[in-house]
């Protein structure tokens, strides 16, 4: 099963592909979609949509994982992240790609075994779990791979395979 993980953002939108078979996982690529801060918001969102759509069409993932929106202090940052997240959900829906949503705590729990793990701990475990020679860069790509790993675990579960939304 090929899983696409997304770390949404308007300036930098991370993506990562993980292939899973039972309990085995391996990385199949990662990167970021960047937009210019000088561009209009709507143009930035179109770029993210277009590039995600191209990634979906070219790689044909079986499922897309994305974090649920979470913010605790800065509402100003949450709005653009929410917009980029909406565009990613739209790209998946337009391509009939099933979506699994998890909280940041669930992603950290799945990848590190601890829901309050630090960013460094998550990156370390992503690197180890995918047997990568170096840590994925930038952090947005590493975060997207973490989402893909957590999604792979969900998608391999009997509940998901039996049609239950998680």
PDB file of C-alpha atoms in Angstrom, residues 30-135:
ATOM      1  CA  UNK A  30       9.525  13.164   0.179  1.00  0.00           C
ATOM      2  CA  UNK A  31       9.775  16.870  -0.413  1.00  0.00           C
ATOM      3  CA  UNK A  32       8.035  20.190  -0.092  1.00  0.00           C
ATOM      4  CA  UNK A  33       5.884  22.496  -2.142  1.00  0.00           C
ATOM      5  CA  UNK A  34       6.955  26.082  -1.564  1.00  0.00           C
ATOM      6  CA  UNK A  35       5.180  29.288  -2.433  1.00  0.00           C
ATOM      7  CA  UNK A  36       6.377  32.854  -2.498  1.00  0.00           C
ATOM      8  CA  UNK A  37       5.303  35.091   0.376  1.00  0.00           C
ATOM      9  CA  UNK A  38       4.939  37.840  -2.260  1.00  0.00           C
ATOM     10  CA  UNK A  39       2.256  35.876  -4.147  1.00  0.00           C
ATOM     11  CA  UNK A  40      -1.440  36.408  -3.527  1.00  0.00           C
ATOM     12  CA  UNK A  41      -2.984  33.912  -1.121  1.00  0.00           C
ATOM     13  CA  UNK A  42      -5.252  32.464  -3.799  1.00  0.00           C
ATOM     14  CA  UNK A  43      -2.289  31.943  -6.137  1.00  0.00           C
ATOM     15  CA  UNK A  44      -0.352  30.177  -3.391  1.00  0.00           C
ATOM     16  CA  UNK A  45      -3.304  27.856  -2.783  1.00  0.00           C
ATOM     17  CA  UNK A  46      -3.674  27.106  -6.497  1.00  0.00           C
ATOM     18  CA  UNK A  47       0.017  26.170  -6.665  1.00  0.00           C
ATOM     19  CA  UNK A  48      -0.349  23.796  -3.704  1.00  0.00           C
ATOM     20  CA  UNK A  49      -3.485  22.239  -5.206  1.00  0.00           C
ATOM     21  CA  UNK A  50      -1.917  21.806  -8.643  1.00  0.00           C
ATOM     22  CA  UNK A  51       1.302  20.262  -7.312  1.00  0.00           C
ATOM     23  CA  UNK A  52      -0.512  17.922  -4.908  1.00  0.00           C
ATOM     24  CA  UNK A  53      -2.829  16.844  -7.721  1.00  0.00           C
ATOM     25  CA  UNK A  54       0.193  16.105  -9.899  1.00  0.00           C
ATOM     26  CA  UNK A  55       1.839  14.102  -7.086  1.00  0.00           C
ATOM     27  CA  UNK A  56      -1.361  12.087  -6.614  1.00  0.00           C
ATOM     28  CA  UNK A  57      -1.797  11.408 -10.329  1.00  0.00           C
ATOM     29  CA  UNK A  58       1.857  10.481 -10.896  1.00  0.00           C
ATOM     30  CA  UNK A  59       2.274   8.259  -7.812  1.00  0.00           C
ATOM     31  CA  UNK A  60      -1.255   6.857  -7.383  1.00  0.00           C
ATOM     32  CA  UNK A  61      -1.241   6.480  -3.583  1.00  0.00           C
ATOM     33  CA  UNK A  62      -3.877   4.281  -1.949  1.00  0.00           C
ATOM     34  CA  UNK A  63      -4.579   6.690   0.906  1.00  0.00           C
ATOM     35  CA  UNK A  64      -3.613  10.177   2.098  1.00  0.00           C
ATOM     36  CA  UNK A  65      -2.893  11.032   5.717  1.00  0.00           C
ATOM     37  CA  UNK A  66      -3.112  14.547   7.068  1.00  0.00           C
ATOM     38  CA  UNK A  67      -2.966  16.035  10.543  1.00  0.00           C
ATOM     39  CA  UNK A  68      -6.052  17.568  12.038  1.00  0.00           C
ATOM     40  CA  UNK A  69      -5.669  21.299  12.573  1.00  0.00           C
ATOM     41  CA  UNK A  70      -4.248  22.136  15.965  1.00  0.00           C
ATOM     42  CA  UNK A  71      -3.218  25.450  17.414  1.00  0.00           C
ATOM     43  CA  UNK A  72      -2.866  26.639  20.955  1.00  0.00           C
ATOM     44  CA  UNK A  73      -1.645  30.213  20.732  1.00  0.00           C
ATOM     45  CA  UNK A  74      -1.294  31.733  17.318  1.00  0.00           C
ATOM     46  CA  UNK A  75      -4.609  31.956  15.461  1.00  0.00           C
ATOM     47  CA  UNK A  76      -2.929  33.974  12.718  1.00  0.00           C
ATOM     48  CA  UNK A  77      -0.806  30.964  11.730  1.00  0.00           C
ATOM     49  CA  UNK A  78      -3.723  28.543  12.017  1.00  0.00           C
ATOM     50  CA  UNK A  79      -5.732  30.279   9.292  1.00  0.00           C
ATOM     51  CA  UNK A  80      -3.211  29.812   6.436  1.00  0.00           C
ATOM     52  CA  UNK A  81      -2.472  26.268   7.632  1.00  0.00           C
ATOM     53  CA  UNK A  82      -6.215  25.573   7.582  1.00  0.00           C
ATOM     54  CA  UNK A  83      -6.454  26.949   4.059  1.00  0.00           C
ATOM     55  CA  UNK A  84      -3.585  24.749   2.842  1.00  0.00           C
ATOM     56  CA  UNK A  85      -5.142  21.782   4.643  1.00  0.00           C
ATOM     57  CA  UNK A  86      -8.444  22.420   2.882  1.00  0.00           C
ATOM     58  CA  UNK A  87      -6.700  22.507  -0.487  1.00  0.00           C
ATOM     59  CA  UNK A  88      -4.969  19.183   0.283  1.00  0.00           C
ATOM     60  CA  UNK A  89      -8.307  17.623   1.271  1.00  0.00           C
ATOM     61  CA  UNK A  90      -9.841  18.940  -1.957  1.00  0.00           C
ATOM     62  CA  UNK A  91      -7.010  17.472  -4.063  1.00  0.00           C
ATOM     63  CA  UNK A  92      -7.555  14.081  -2.403  1.00  0.00           C
ATOM     64  CA  UNK A  93     -11.337  14.232  -2.813  1.00  0.00           C
ATOM     65  CA  UNK A  94     -11.125  15.266  -6.481  1.00  0.00           C
ATOM     66  CA  UNK A  95      -8.881  12.243  -7.090  1.00  0.00           C
ATOM     67  CA  UNK A  96     -11.046   9.791  -5.095  1.00  0.00           C
ATOM     68  CA  UNK A  97      -8.242   9.279  -2.610  1.00  0.00           C
ATOM     69  CA  UNK A  98      -9.332   8.051   0.849  1.00  0.00           C
ATOM     70  CA  UNK A  99      -8.235  10.307   3.703  1.00  0.00           C
ATOM     71  CA  UNK A 100      -7.164   9.444   7.246  1.00  0.00           C
ATOM     72  CA  UNK A 101      -6.928  12.322   9.713  1.00  0.00           C
ATOM     73  CA  UNK A 102      -4.992  12.203  12.955  1.00  0.00           C
ATOM     74  CA  UNK A 103      -4.128  14.636  15.675  1.00  0.00           C
ATOM     75  CA  UNK A 104      -0.479  15.639  16.129  1.00  0.00           C
ATOM     76  CA  UNK A 105      -0.522  13.632  19.374  1.00  0.00           C
ATOM     77  CA  UNK A 106      -1.679  10.497  17.493  1.00  0.00           C
ATOM     78  CA  UNK A 107       1.045  10.913  14.868  1.00  0.00           C
ATOM     79  CA  UNK A 108       3.748  11.321  17.530  1.00  0.00           C
ATOM     80  CA  UNK A 109       2.370   8.326  19.449  1.00  0.00           C
ATOM     81  CA  UNK A 110       2.419   6.147  16.319  1.00  0.00           C
ATOM     82  CA  UNK A 111       5.950   7.136  15.323  1.00  0.00           C
ATOM     83  CA  UNK A 112       7.743   7.455  18.669  1.00  0.00           C
ATOM     84  CA  UNK A 113       5.485   5.694  21.156  1.00  0.00           C
ATOM     85  CA  UNK A 114       5.064   8.979  23.056  1.00  0.00           C
ATOM     86  CA  UNK A 115       2.385  11.521  22.176  1.00  0.00           C
ATOM     87  CA  UNK A 116       4.368  14.467  23.504  1.00  0.00           C
ATOM     88  CA  UNK A 117       7.609  13.668  21.699  1.00  0.00           C
ATOM     89  CA  UNK A 118       9.783  16.540  20.546  1.00  0.00           C
ATOM     90  CA  UNK A 119      10.283  17.391  16.881  1.00  0.00           C
ATOM     91  CA  UNK A 120      13.834  16.020  17.141  1.00  0.00           C
ATOM     92  CA  UNK A 121      12.547  12.698  18.518  1.00  0.00           C
ATOM     93  CA  UNK A 122      10.014  12.414  15.681  1.00  0.00           C
ATOM     94  CA  UNK A 123      12.662  13.143  13.035  1.00  0.00           C
ATOM     95  CA  UNK A 124      15.036  10.619  14.635  1.00  0.00           C
ATOM     96  CA  UNK A 125      12.365   7.883  14.600  1.00  0.00           C
ATOM     97  CA  UNK A 126      11.256   8.673  11.037  1.00  0.00           C
ATOM     98  CA  UNK A 127      14.893   8.319   9.965  1.00  0.00           C
ATOM     99  CA  UNK A 128      15.262   5.000  11.806  1.00  0.00           C
ATOM    100  CA  UNK A 129      11.875   3.512  10.836  1.00  0.00           C
ATOM    101  CA  UNK A 130      12.453   4.241   7.157  1.00  0.00           C
ATOM    102  CA  UNK A 131      16.124   3.241   7.339  1.00  0.00           C
ATOM    103  CA  UNK A 132      17.220   6.559   5.822  1.00  0.00           C
ATOM    104  CA  UNK A 133      20.904   7.458   5.694  1.00  0.00           C
ATOM    105  CA  UNK A 134      20.212  11.041   6.752  1.00  0.00           C
ATOM    106  CA  UNK A 135      17.316  12.840   8.382  1.00  0.00           C
TER     107      UNK A 135
END
